[in-house]
Amino acid sequence: MAEATDVIVVGAGLSGLVAATEIADAGKRVIVVDQEGEQSIGGQAFWSFGGLFLVDSPEQRRLGIKDSFDLAMQDWLGTAGFDRDEDFWPRKWAEAYVAFAAGEKRGWLRAMGHRIFPVVGWAERGGYDAMGHGNSVPRFHVTWGTGPGIVEPFERRAREAVKSGRLVFKFRHRVDALSITNGTVDGISGAILAPDTIERGKSSSRNVVGEFALKAQAVIVASGGIGGNHELVRQNWPKRLGDPPKFMISGVPEHVDGRMIGITEKTGARLINRDRMWHYVEGIQNWNPIWPRHGIRILPGPSSMWFDATGTRLPAPLFPGSDTLGQLQYIMSTGYDYSWFVLTQSIIKKEFALSGSEQNPDLTGKSWRMTIKRATNKGAPAPVEAFKSHGVDFIVRDKIEDLVAEMNKLAGNDLLKLEHIKMQIEARDREIANPYVKDAQVMNIHNARRYIGDKLIRTASPHRILDPAQGPLIAVKLNILTRKTLGGFETDLDSRVFGAEGRVIPGLYAVGEAAGFGGGGVHGYRSLEGTFLGGCLFSGRNAGRAAAKAVG
């Protein structure tokens, strides 16, 4: 006889933990299964920078930022670009999520002990018109404690539910099939994998030591996306972005392989928008990797000059921090899958942050003393300086001639012409002499520095790139970094999954990245950032509460 419970959650990442704790708090019994070991609880959220999209927050108001639901919804719709019949539920989710971000999201988290770093970041700034892509105002609220700080409240709630007997974790349980009886999903089955205490994020053993089967009145799929499976990423790569990159690095561990998505789809679940993806263009190869092809994303301020593989400056408004997908589309249109930042020591010191909890020991460790040093140190933060010293994608030279020569050497070609690069840098440098300019990137820098948060910690004082006093010069080779799939299983606002014929499949729910962070693609084509963790929170909460009500 298969072990039975009220609800099964497949995946112990953030969305799975949120759903499971909501079910347990409602007095129901829940089993959480995950193919990885207990050391990987929290999934990809643990590795994140911990950014959350909030609207009209106290943090924003203290910094003089005027935000509203209407402005945020305008930005969301301009960014998402919903244009398909399949976008009915994603749009419903978008409206509900923005209302959540403008309403109870912050207070709900705060009641669990969650706290926010006081300076709000400004991600995906756009640069088109008011109805186009991008955040009109800063909305990126960094969790004090980064990714682990967002996981901790839900892990703590889950541990308490384990003690009360309402929640059971079954780690190293790999789901191979969903069971269906009379059209209703009522359980799972699969393989028990050998125990493995390997470090979080590293590739674990796939040795099978047994089998299992579990029964329940509802199953919630919270298995994540496909970013660790480059073959699947290339298979789903959208034609609008050109051919898939020949070389990519991974922003997620190898076990983020999309396997459970395929298993769920075989039951008749409707997967939509699979060609919508979110991959970063500022990826650098990790000099101290944890997982295979481990890459880190640079979170850049607005001042680095950005050149494509041929040495041509990216066109406006494709500046650092403006439009990730626009930058990806442009870069792939060049016929090459990499690009370059050229900057100074003064810029890297103030403007380079690295995504990932392990790359931000000050924020992750909740150390105010270390965090304040970001603004007072002579150098860049220690993890950035480590990449500058050890990273294969970094070049540091005093003279532009030597820098360009080394860039060509690293790329293994002679595409970059010194005079072409130098001419563009000198032209940009002449614009620095006045506070009013025609260079759109320099305008962007001036605009950023009007916001006190950027002026204090994220935007260097405008200066000439070729000013020796600001040096040395730095070049960074930027790679395509896999991260998120924006499509997923089509769900209603209770996270119930639709079948191919357009009817809800009884007993089946999907949350987090597996559901496109809500509805099968709440972001549409693009993200405003800080919305992936938020989508996991919101969809997990909705699913947990709905499933708890639905089971007897």
Coordinates of C-alpha atoms in Angstrom, one line a residue:
M1 CA 0.0 0.0 0.0
A2 CA 1.3 3.5 -0.9
E3 CA 1.8 5.9 1.9
A4 CA -1.1 8.5 1.9
T5 CA -1.3 12.1 2.9
D6 CA -3.6 15.1 2.1
V7 CA -1.3 17.0 -0.3
I8 CA 2.1 16.1 -2.0
V9 CA 4.5 18.9 -3.0
V10 CA 7.1 18.0 -5.5
G11 CA 10.1 20.3 -4.9
A12 CA 11.6 21.8 -1.7
G13 CA 12.5 25.1 -3.3
L14 CA 10.9 28.4 -2.2
S15 CA 7.5 28.0 -3.9
G16 CA 7.3 24.4 -2.6
L17 CA 8.1 25.5 0.9
V18 CA 5.6 28.3 0.8
A19 CA 2.8 26.0 -0.4
A20 CA 3.7 23.3 2.1
T21 CA 3.7 25.6 5.1
E22 CA 0.4 27.2 4.1
I23 CA -1.1 23.7 3.9
A24 CA 0.4 22.6 7.3
D25 CA -0.8 25.9 8.9
A26 CA -4.3 25.1 7.7
G27 CA -4.2 21.8 9.7
K28 CA -3.7 19.5 6.7
R29 CA -1.0 16.9 6.2
V30 CA 1.7 17.4 3.5
I31 CA 4.6 15.5 2.2
V32 CA 7.4 17.3 0.4
V33 CA 9.6 15.3 -1.9
D34 CA 12.8 16.4 -3.6
Q35 CA 15.4 14.6 -5.6
E36 CA 18.2 16.5 -3.9
G37 CA 19.3 16.1 -0.3
E38 CA 18.3 18.1 2.7
Q39 CA 21.3 20.4 2.3
S40 CA 19.6 21.8 -0.9
I41 CA 16.4 23.0 0.8
G42 CA 15.3 26.3 -0.6
G43 CA 16.4 25.5 -4.1
Q44 CA 17.5 28.3 -6.3
A45 CA 16.2 31.0 -4.0
F46 CA 19.0 30.2 -1.6
W47 CA 21.6 31.3 -4.3
S48 CA 19.7 34.5 -5.2
F49 CA 20.5 38.1 -4.4
G50 CA 17.1 38.1 -2.6
G51 CA 15.6 40.9 -4.6
L52 CA 11.8 41.6 -4.2
F53 CA 9.5 43.8 -6.3
L54 CA 7.5 46.0 -4.0
V55 CA 5.3 48.9 -4.9
D56 CA 4.9 52.1 -2.8
S57 CA 6.9 50.6 0.1
P58 CA 8.1 52.6 3.2
E59 CA 11.6 52.1 1.9
Q60 CA 10.7 53.8 -1.4
R61 CA 8.8 56.6 0.3
R62 CA 11.8 57.3 2.7
L63 CA 14.0 57.8 -0.4
G64 CA 11.5 60.2 -2.1
I65 CA 10.3 57.6 -4.6
K66 CA 6.7 58.1 -5.7
D67 CA 5.2 54.8 -6.8
S68 CA 1.7 53.4 -7.1
F69 CA -0.3 50.4 -8.3
D70 CA -1.2 52.3 -11.5
L71 CA 2.4 53.1 -12.3
A72 CA 3.6 49.6 -11.6
M73 CA 0.8 48.1 -13.6
Q74 CA 1.7 50.4 -16.5
D75 CA 5.3 49.3 -16.3
W76 CA 4.3 45.6 -16.0
L77 CA 2.1 45.6 -19.1
G78 CA 4.6 47.6 -21.1
T79 CA 7.2 45.1 -20.2
A80 CA 5.2 41.9 -20.6
G81 CA 3.9 42.7 -24.0
F82 CA 1.1 40.2 -23.7
D83 CA -0.1 39.4 -27.2
R84 CA -1.3 35.8 -27.3
D85 CA -4.6 34.0 -26.6
E86 CA -2.6 32.0 -24.0
D87 CA -1.9 35.3 -22.1
F88 CA -5.4 35.4 -20.6
W89 CA -4.4 33.8 -17.3
P90 CA -0.9 35.3 -17.2
R91 CA -2.5 38.7 -17.4
K92 CA -4.9 37.9 -14.6
W93 CA -1.9 36.7 -12.5
A94 CA 0.0 39.9 -13.4
E95 CA -2.8 42.1 -12.1
A96 CA -3.2 40.0 -8.9
Y97 CA 0.6 40.0 -8.3
V98 CA 1.1 43.7 -8.7
A99 CA -1.8 44.2 -6.3
F100 CA 0.0 41.8 -3.9
A101 CA 3.3 43.7 -4.3
A102 CA 1.5 47.0 -3.6
G103 CA -0.5 45.5 -0.7
E104 CA 0.1 42.8 1.8
K105 CA 3.3 41.2 0.5
R106 CA 5.7 43.3 2.6
G107 CA 3.7 43.0 5.8
W108 CA 3.1 39.3 5.3
L109 CA 6.9 38.7 5.1
R110 CA 7.7 41.1 7.8
A111 CA 5.5 39.3 10.3
M112 CA 7.7 36.2 9.7
G113 CA 10.9 38.2 10.5
H114 CA 11.9 39.2 7.0
R115 CA 13.7 42.5 6.7
I116 CA 14.8 44.7 3.8
F117 CA 18.0 46.6 3.1
P118 CA 17.0 50.3 3.2
V119 CA 18.4 51.4 -0.2
V120 CA 16.1 50.3 -3.1
G121 CA 17.7 49.2 -6.3
W122 CA 16.7 50.3 -9.8
A123 CA 16.7 47.3 -12.2
E124 CA 15.6 47.1 -15.8
R125 CA 15.3 50.8 -16.3
G126 CA 14.1 50.6 -19.8
G127 CA 14.7 53.8 -21.8
Y128 CA 11.8 53.7 -24.3
D129 CA 8.6 55.7 -23.8
A130 CA 6.4 55.7 -20.7
M131 CA 4.4 52.7 -21.9
G132 CA 7.4 50.7 -22.9
H133 CA 9.6 48.3 -21.1
G134 CA 11.2 49.0 -17.7
N135 CA 10.7 50.2 -14.1
S136 CA 9.8 53.9 -14.1
V137 CA 11.2 54.1 -10.5
P138 CA 13.4 52.0 -8.3
R139 CA 11.5 48.9 -7.0
F140 CA 14.2 46.3 -6.3
H141 CA 14.2 45.6 -2.6
V142 CA 17.1 43.5 -1.4
T143 CA 16.4 41.1 1.4
W144 CA 18.6 41.6 4.4
G145 CA 20.3 38.2 4.3
T146 CA 19.9 37.8 0.5
G147 CA 18.6 34.5 -0.7
P148 CA 19.0 32.6 2.6
G149 CA 17.1 35.5 4.3
I150 CA 14.1 34.8 2.1
V151 CA 14.2 31.1 2.5
E152 CA 14.7 31.1 6.3
P153 CA 11.2 32.1 7.4
F154 CA 9.6 29.3 5.3
E155 CA 12.2 26.7 6.3
R156 CA 11.6 27.6 9.9
R157 CA 7.8 27.3 9.5
A158 CA 8.4 23.9 7.7
R159 CA 10.6 22.6 10.5
E160 CA 7.9 23.6 13.1
A161 CA 5.3 21.7 11.0
V162 CA 7.6 18.7 10.9
K163 CA 7.7 18.7 14.7
S164 CA 3.9 18.9 14.9
G165 CA 3.6 15.9 12.5
R166 CA 1.8 17.8 9.8
L167 CA 4.7 18.0 7.4
V168 CA 7.1 15.2 6.2
F169 CA 10.2 15.8 4.0
K170 CA 11.3 13.0 1.8
F171 CA 14.6 14.0 0.3
R172 CA 16.4 12.0 -2.4
H173 CA 13.1 10.9 -3.8
R174 CA 13.0 11.5 -7.5
V175 CA 9.5 11.6 -9.1
D176 CA 9.2 9.5 -12.3
A177 CA 5.4 9.6 -12.8
L178 CA 2.1 11.1 -11.6
S179 CA -0.7 8.7 -10.9
I180 CA -4.2 9.5 -12.2
T181 CA -7.4 7.8 -11.3
N182 CA -10.6 8.6 -13.2
G183 CA -9.0 11.8 -14.5
T184 CA -7.9 13.0 -11.1
V185 CA -4.2 13.3 -10.1
D186 CA -3.9 11.4 -6.9
G187 CA -0.3 10.6 -6.3
I188 CA 3.3 10.2 -7.4
S189 CA 5.8 7.4 -7.8
G190 CA 9.5 7.2 -8.5
A191 CA 13.0 6.2 -7.4
I192 CA 14.7 6.6 -4.1
L193 CA 18.2 7.8 -4.7
A194 CA 21.3 6.9 -2.6
P195 CA 22.0 9.3 0.2
D196 CA 24.5 12.0 -0.8
T197 CA 25.8 14.7 1.5
I198 CA 27.7 16.5 -1.3
E199 CA 27.8 20.3 -0.9
R200 CA 24.7 22.3 -1.9
G201 CA 24.7 23.1 -5.6
K202 CA 27.1 20.4 -6.6
S203 CA 26.0 17.5 -8.8
S204 CA 24.7 14.7 -6.6
S205 CA 24.6 10.9 -7.2
R206 CA 21.8 9.4 -9.3
N207 CA 22.3 5.9 -8.0
V208 CA 18.9 4.3 -7.4
V209 CA 18.5 2.3 -4.2
G210 CA 14.7 1.7 -4.1
E211 CA 11.3 2.7 -5.3
F212 CA 8.4 4.6 -3.7
A213 CA 4.7 5.5 -4.3
L214 CA 2.7 8.1 -2.5
K215 CA -1.0 8.9 -2.6
A216 CA -2.8 12.2 -1.9
Q217 CA -5.9 14.3 -2.7
A218 CA -3.7 16.9 -4.5
V219 CA -0.3 17.2 -6.0
I220 CA 1.6 20.5 -6.3
V221 CA 4.4 20.6 -8.8
A222 CA 7.1 23.0 -7.6
S223 CA 10.0 21.6 -9.5
G224 CA 11.6 24.7 -11.0
G225 CA 12.7 25.4 -14.5
I226 CA 15.2 24.2 -17.2
G227 CA 18.2 26.6 -16.8
G228 CA 20.7 23.8 -16.0
N229 CA 19.7 21.8 -19.1
H230 CA 21.4 23.6 -22.0
E231 CA 20.0 21.1 -24.6
L232 CA 16.5 22.0 -23.5
V233 CA 17.2 25.7 -23.4
R234 CA 18.5 25.5 -27.0
Q235 CA 15.5 23.3 -28.0
N236 CA 13.0 26.0 -26.8
W237 CA 15.1 29.0 -27.9
P238 CA 12.8 31.5 -29.6
K239 CA 13.5 32.4 -33.2
R240 CA 13.0 36.1 -32.5
L241 CA 16.3 36.0 -30.6
G242 CA 18.2 34.4 -33.4
D243 CA 20.1 31.2 -33.2
P244 CA 20.8 29.9 -29.7
P245 CA 24.3 30.7 -28.3
K246 CA 27.1 28.2 -29.1
F247 CA 28.6 28.9 -25.7
M248 CA 26.5 29.4 -22.5
I249 CA 27.3 29.3 -18.8
S250 CA 24.8 28.2 -16.1
G251 CA 23.2 30.5 -13.5
V252 CA 21.6 27.5 -11.8
P253 CA 22.9 24.0 -10.7
E254 CA 22.8 21.0 -13.1
H255 CA 19.7 19.4 -11.4
V256 CA 17.5 22.3 -12.6
D257 CA 16.9 20.2 -15.7
G258 CA 13.2 20.5 -16.5
R259 CA 12.6 16.8 -16.0
M260 CA 9.5 17.1 -13.9
I261 CA 8.0 19.5 -16.4
G262 CA 8.2 16.8 -19.1
I263 CA 6.7 14.2 -16.7
T264 CA 3.8 16.6 -15.8
E265 CA 3.1 17.5 -19.4
K266 CA 2.7 13.8 -20.2
T267 CA -0.3 13.7 -17.9
G268 CA -2.1 16.2 -20.2
A269 CA -1.1 19.4 -18.4
R270 CA -1.0 22.4 -20.7
L271 CA 2.4 24.0 -21.0
I272 CA 2.3 27.4 -22.6
N273 CA 4.8 30.1 -23.6
R274 CA 7.8 27.7 -23.5
D275 CA 9.7 30.0 -25.9
R276 CA 9.7 32.9 -23.4
M277 CA 12.9 32.9 -21.5
W278 CA 15.0 35.1 -19.2
H279 CA 18.8 34.7 -19.7
Y280 CA 21.4 37.3 -18.8
V281 CA 24.0 38.8 -21.1
E282 CA 26.4 40.0 -18.4
G283 CA 27.5 36.5 -17.3
I284 CA 31.1 35.8 -16.2
Q285 CA 32.7 32.4 -15.7
N286 CA 33.1 31.6 -12.0
W287 CA 36.7 31.3 -11.1
N288 CA 35.7 29.2 -8.1
P289 CA 32.7 27.1 -9.4
I290 CA 30.2 25.2 -7.4
W291 CA 28.2 23.5 -10.2
P292 CA 29.1 22.7 -13.8
R293 CA 29.6 25.7 -16.1
H294 CA 28.9 27.9 -13.1
G295 CA 28.4 31.5 -14.1
I296 CA 27.7 34.7 -12.1
R297 CA 25.8 37.7 -13.4
I298 CA 27.3 41.2 -13.0
L299 CA 24.6 43.6 -11.7
P300 CA 26.0 46.7 -13.4
G301 CA 25.5 50.4 -12.7
P302 CA 24.9 52.6 -15.7
S303 CA 28.5 53.8 -16.6
S304 CA 30.4 51.0 -18.3
M305 CA 30.7 51.3 -22.0
W306 CA 29.3 48.3 -23.8
F307 CA 30.7 47.0 -27.1
D308 CA 29.6 44.0 -29.2
A309 CA 32.1 41.4 -30.4
T310 CA 33.1 43.5 -33.3
G311 CA 33.8 46.6 -31.2
T312 CA 30.7 48.6 -32.0
R313 CA 29.0 50.3 -29.1
L314 CA 25.5 48.9 -28.3
P315 CA 22.8 51.3 -29.5
A316 CA 20.6 53.4 -27.2
P317 CA 18.9 52.5 -24.9
L318 CA 20.8 49.2 -24.5
F319 CA 22.9 50.5 -21.7
P320 CA 23.9 48.5 -18.6
G321 CA 20.8 47.8 -16.5
S322 CA 18.3 48.9 -19.1
D323 CA 16.8 46.0 -21.1
T324 CA 18.1 42.5 -20.7
L325 CA 16.1 40.9 -23.5
G326 CA 16.8 43.8 -25.9
Q327 CA 20.5 43.4 -25.2
L328 CA 20.3 39.6 -25.8
Q329 CA 18.4 40.1 -29.1
Y330 CA 21.0 42.6 -30.3
I331 CA 24.0 40.6 -29.2
M332 CA 22.7 37.4 -31.0
S333 CA 22.0 39.5 -34.1
T334 CA 25.7 40.2 -34.4
G335 CA 26.5 36.6 -35.1
Y336 CA 28.5 36.2 -31.9
D337 CA 27.4 35.1 -28.5
Y338 CA 29.5 37.5 -26.3
S339 CA 30.1 41.2 -25.8
W340 CA 32.4 43.5 -23.8
F341 CA 32.3 46.0 -20.9
V342 CA 35.0 48.6 -20.9
L343 CA 35.3 50.6 -17.7
T344 CA 37.6 52.1 -15.1
Q345 CA 38.6 51.2 -11.6
S346 CA 36.4 54.1 -10.4
I347 CA 33.4 52.5 -12.1
I348 CA 34.0 48.9 -10.9
K349 CA 34.5 50.1 -7.3
K350 CA 31.1 51.7 -7.1
E351 CA 29.0 50.1 -9.8
F352 CA 29.7 46.3 -9.9
A353 CA 27.7 44.0 -7.8
L354 CA 27.5 40.3 -8.3
S355 CA 24.3 38.3 -8.2
G356 CA 24.2 35.5 -5.8
S357 CA 24.1 35.1 -2.0
E358 CA 27.6 33.6 -1.9
Q359 CA 29.0 36.7 -3.8
N360 CA 27.6 39.1 -1.2
P361 CA 28.9 38.0 2.2
D362 CA 28.2 41.4 3.8
L363 CA 24.5 41.4 2.9
T364 CA 24.1 37.6 3.3
G365 CA 25.8 37.7 6.7
K366 CA 23.7 40.7 7.7
S367 CA 26.9 42.7 8.6
W368 CA 26.3 46.4 8.6
R369 CA 30.0 47.0 9.2
M370 CA 31.0 45.1 6.0
T371 CA 28.1 46.6 4.0
I372 CA 29.1 50.2 4.8
K373 CA 32.6 49.4 3.4
R374 CA 30.9 49.2 -0.1
A375 CA 30.8 53.0 0.0
T376 CA 34.1 53.7 1.8
N377 CA 36.5 51.1 0.5
K378 CA 39.2 52.1 -1.9
G379 CA 38.6 49.0 -4.0
A380 CA 35.6 47.2 -5.2
P381 CA 33.8 44.7 -2.9
A382 CA 36.1 41.8 -2.1
P383 CA 34.2 39.2 -4.3
V384 CA 34.4 41.7 -7.3
E385 CA 38.2 42.2 -6.7
A386 CA 38.6 38.4 -6.6
F387 CA 37.0 38.1 -10.0
K388 CA 39.1 41.0 -11.3
S389 CA 42.2 39.1 -10.1
H390 CA 41.3 35.5 -10.9
G391 CA 38.4 35.6 -13.4
V392 CA 39.2 34.5 -16.9
D393 CA 36.9 37.1 -18.4
F394 CA 38.7 40.1 -16.8
I395 CA 41.5 42.1 -18.3
V396 CA 43.2 45.0 -16.4
R397 CA 45.7 47.3 -18.2
D398 CA 46.8 50.9 -17.9
K399 CA 46.7 51.8 -21.6
I400 CA 43.9 51.4 -24.1
E401 CA 46.3 49.9 -26.7
D402 CA 47.3 47.1 -24.3
L403 CA 43.7 46.5 -23.2
V404 CA 42.4 46.1 -26.8
A405 CA 45.3 43.8 -27.7
E406 CA 44.5 41.5 -24.7
M407 CA 40.8 41.6 -25.5
N408 CA 41.5 40.2 -29.0
K409 CA 43.8 37.6 -27.5
L410 CA 41.1 36.4 -25.0
A411 CA 38.5 36.2 -27.8
G412 CA 40.9 34.4 -30.1
N413 CA 40.4 36.7 -33.0
D414 CA 41.3 40.2 -34.2
L415 CA 37.8 41.6 -34.5
L416 CA 38.5 44.6 -32.3
K417 CA 40.2 47.5 -34.0
L418 CA 42.1 49.9 -31.6
E419 CA 41.2 53.1 -33.5
H420 CA 37.5 52.1 -33.7
I421 CA 37.3 51.5 -30.0
K422 CA 39.3 54.5 -29.1
M423 CA 37.3 56.8 -31.3
Q424 CA 34.0 55.8 -29.6
I425 CA 35.5 56.1 -26.1
E426 CA 37.0 59.6 -26.8
A427 CA 33.7 60.8 -28.3
R428 CA 31.8 59.7 -25.2
D429 CA 34.5 61.3 -23.0
R430 CA 34.0 64.7 -24.6
E431 CA 30.4 64.6 -23.4
I432 CA 31.5 64.6 -19.8
A433 CA 32.6 68.2 -19.9
N434 CA 29.0 69.5 -19.5
P435 CA 26.1 68.6 -17.3
Y436 CA 23.9 68.6 -20.4
V437 CA 24.7 66.2 -23.2
K438 CA 23.4 64.4 -26.3
D439 CA 24.9 61.0 -25.5
A440 CA 22.0 59.0 -24.2
Q441 CA 24.1 56.9 -21.9
V442 CA 25.6 59.9 -20.2
M443 CA 22.1 61.4 -19.9
N444 CA 21.2 58.1 -18.2
I445 CA 24.1 58.5 -15.7
H446 CA 23.0 62.0 -14.8
N447 CA 19.4 60.7 -14.3
A448 CA 20.6 57.9 -12.1
R449 CA 22.6 60.3 -9.9
R450 CA 19.4 62.3 -9.3
Y451 CA 18.2 59.3 -7.2
I452 CA 20.0 59.4 -3.9
G453 CA 20.3 55.6 -3.7
D454 CA 22.2 55.4 -6.9
K455 CA 24.3 58.5 -6.1
L456 CA 25.4 57.0 -2.8
I457 CA 26.2 53.4 -3.7
R458 CA 25.5 52.5 -7.3
T459 CA 26.6 55.2 -9.8
A460 CA 30.2 56.6 -10.1
S461 CA 30.7 60.3 -10.6
P462 CA 30.8 61.0 -14.3
H463 CA 34.4 60.9 -15.6
R464 CA 36.4 60.3 -18.7
I465 CA 37.1 56.6 -19.3
L466 CA 40.6 57.4 -20.6
D467 CA 41.4 59.6 -17.6
P468 CA 44.5 57.9 -16.0
A469 CA 43.5 59.2 -12.6
Q470 CA 40.4 56.9 -12.8
G471 CA 42.3 53.8 -13.9
P472 CA 43.4 51.3 -14.5
L473 CA 41.3 50.4 -17.5
I474 CA 39.2 47.2 -17.3
A475 CA 37.6 45.0 -19.9
V476 CA 35.2 42.2 -19.1
K477 CA 34.1 39.6 -21.6
L478 CA 30.4 39.0 -21.1
N479 CA 28.8 35.6 -21.8
I480 CA 25.2 34.4 -22.1
L481 CA 24.1 33.1 -18.7
T482 CA 21.1 30.7 -18.5
R483 CA 18.6 31.5 -15.7
K484 CA 14.8 31.3 -16.0
T485 CA 12.1 30.0 -18.3
L486 CA 9.2 32.5 -18.3
G487 CA 6.6 30.1 -19.6
G488 CA 5.1 27.2 -17.7
F489 CA 1.9 25.3 -16.9
E490 CA -1.3 27.3 -17.4
T491 CA -3.0 27.8 -14.1
D492 CA -5.9 29.7 -12.7
L493 CA -5.5 32.1 -9.7
D494 CA -5.7 29.1 -7.3
S495 CA -2.7 27.5 -9.2
R496 CA -4.9 24.7 -10.5
V497 CA -3.4 23.3 -13.8
F498 CA -5.4 23.3 -17.0
G499 CA -5.4 20.3 -19.3
A500 CA -4.9 20.4 -23.1
E501 CA -8.7 20.6 -23.6
G502 CA -9.0 23.8 -21.5
R503 CA -10.4 22.2 -18.3
V504 CA -8.8 22.1 -14.9
I505 CA -7.1 18.8 -14.1
P506 CA -8.6 17.8 -10.8
G507 CA -5.9 17.4 -8.1
L508 CA -3.1 19.0 -10.0
Y509 CA -1.5 22.4 -9.1
A510 CA 1.7 24.1 -10.3
V511 CA 3.7 26.9 -8.7
G512 CA 6.9 28.9 -9.1
E513 CA 9.0 28.6 -12.3
A514 CA 7.2 25.4 -13.3
A515 CA 4.1 27.6 -13.7
G516 CA 5.9 30.5 -15.3
F517 CA 5.7 32.1 -11.8
G518 CA 2.0 32.1 -12.1
G519 CA -0.6 31.4 -14.8
G520 CA 1.9 30.0 -17.3
G521 CA 3.9 33.2 -17.8
V522 CA 3.0 36.1 -15.5
H523 CA 6.0 38.1 -16.9
G524 CA 5.0 37.8 -20.6
Y525 CA 8.2 38.4 -22.6
R526 CA 10.2 40.3 -20.1
S527 CA 10.8 40.7 -16.3
L528 CA 10.9 43.8 -14.2
E529 CA 13.3 41.9 -11.8
G530 CA 12.7 41.1 -8.2
T531 CA 9.7 39.2 -9.5
F532 CA 10.9 35.7 -9.7
L533 CA 11.2 35.2 -5.9
G534 CA 7.9 37.1 -5.6
G535 CA 6.2 34.9 -8.1
C536 CA 7.3 31.9 -6.1
L537 CA 5.9 33.4 -2.9
F538 CA 2.6 34.4 -4.5
S539 CA 1.9 31.3 -6.5
G540 CA 3.0 29.0 -3.6
R541 CA 0.8 30.9 -1.2
N542 CA -2.2 30.7 -3.5
A543 CA -1.7 27.0 -4.2
G544 CA -1.2 26.1 -0.6
R545 CA -4.3 27.9 0.6
A546 CA -6.4 26.6 -2.3
A547 CA -5.3 23.0 -1.9
A548 CA -5.8 23.1 1.8
K549 CA -9.4 24.1 1.2
A550 CA -10.0 21.6 -1.5
V551 CA -8.9 18.5 0.4
G552 CA -11.3 16.8 2.8

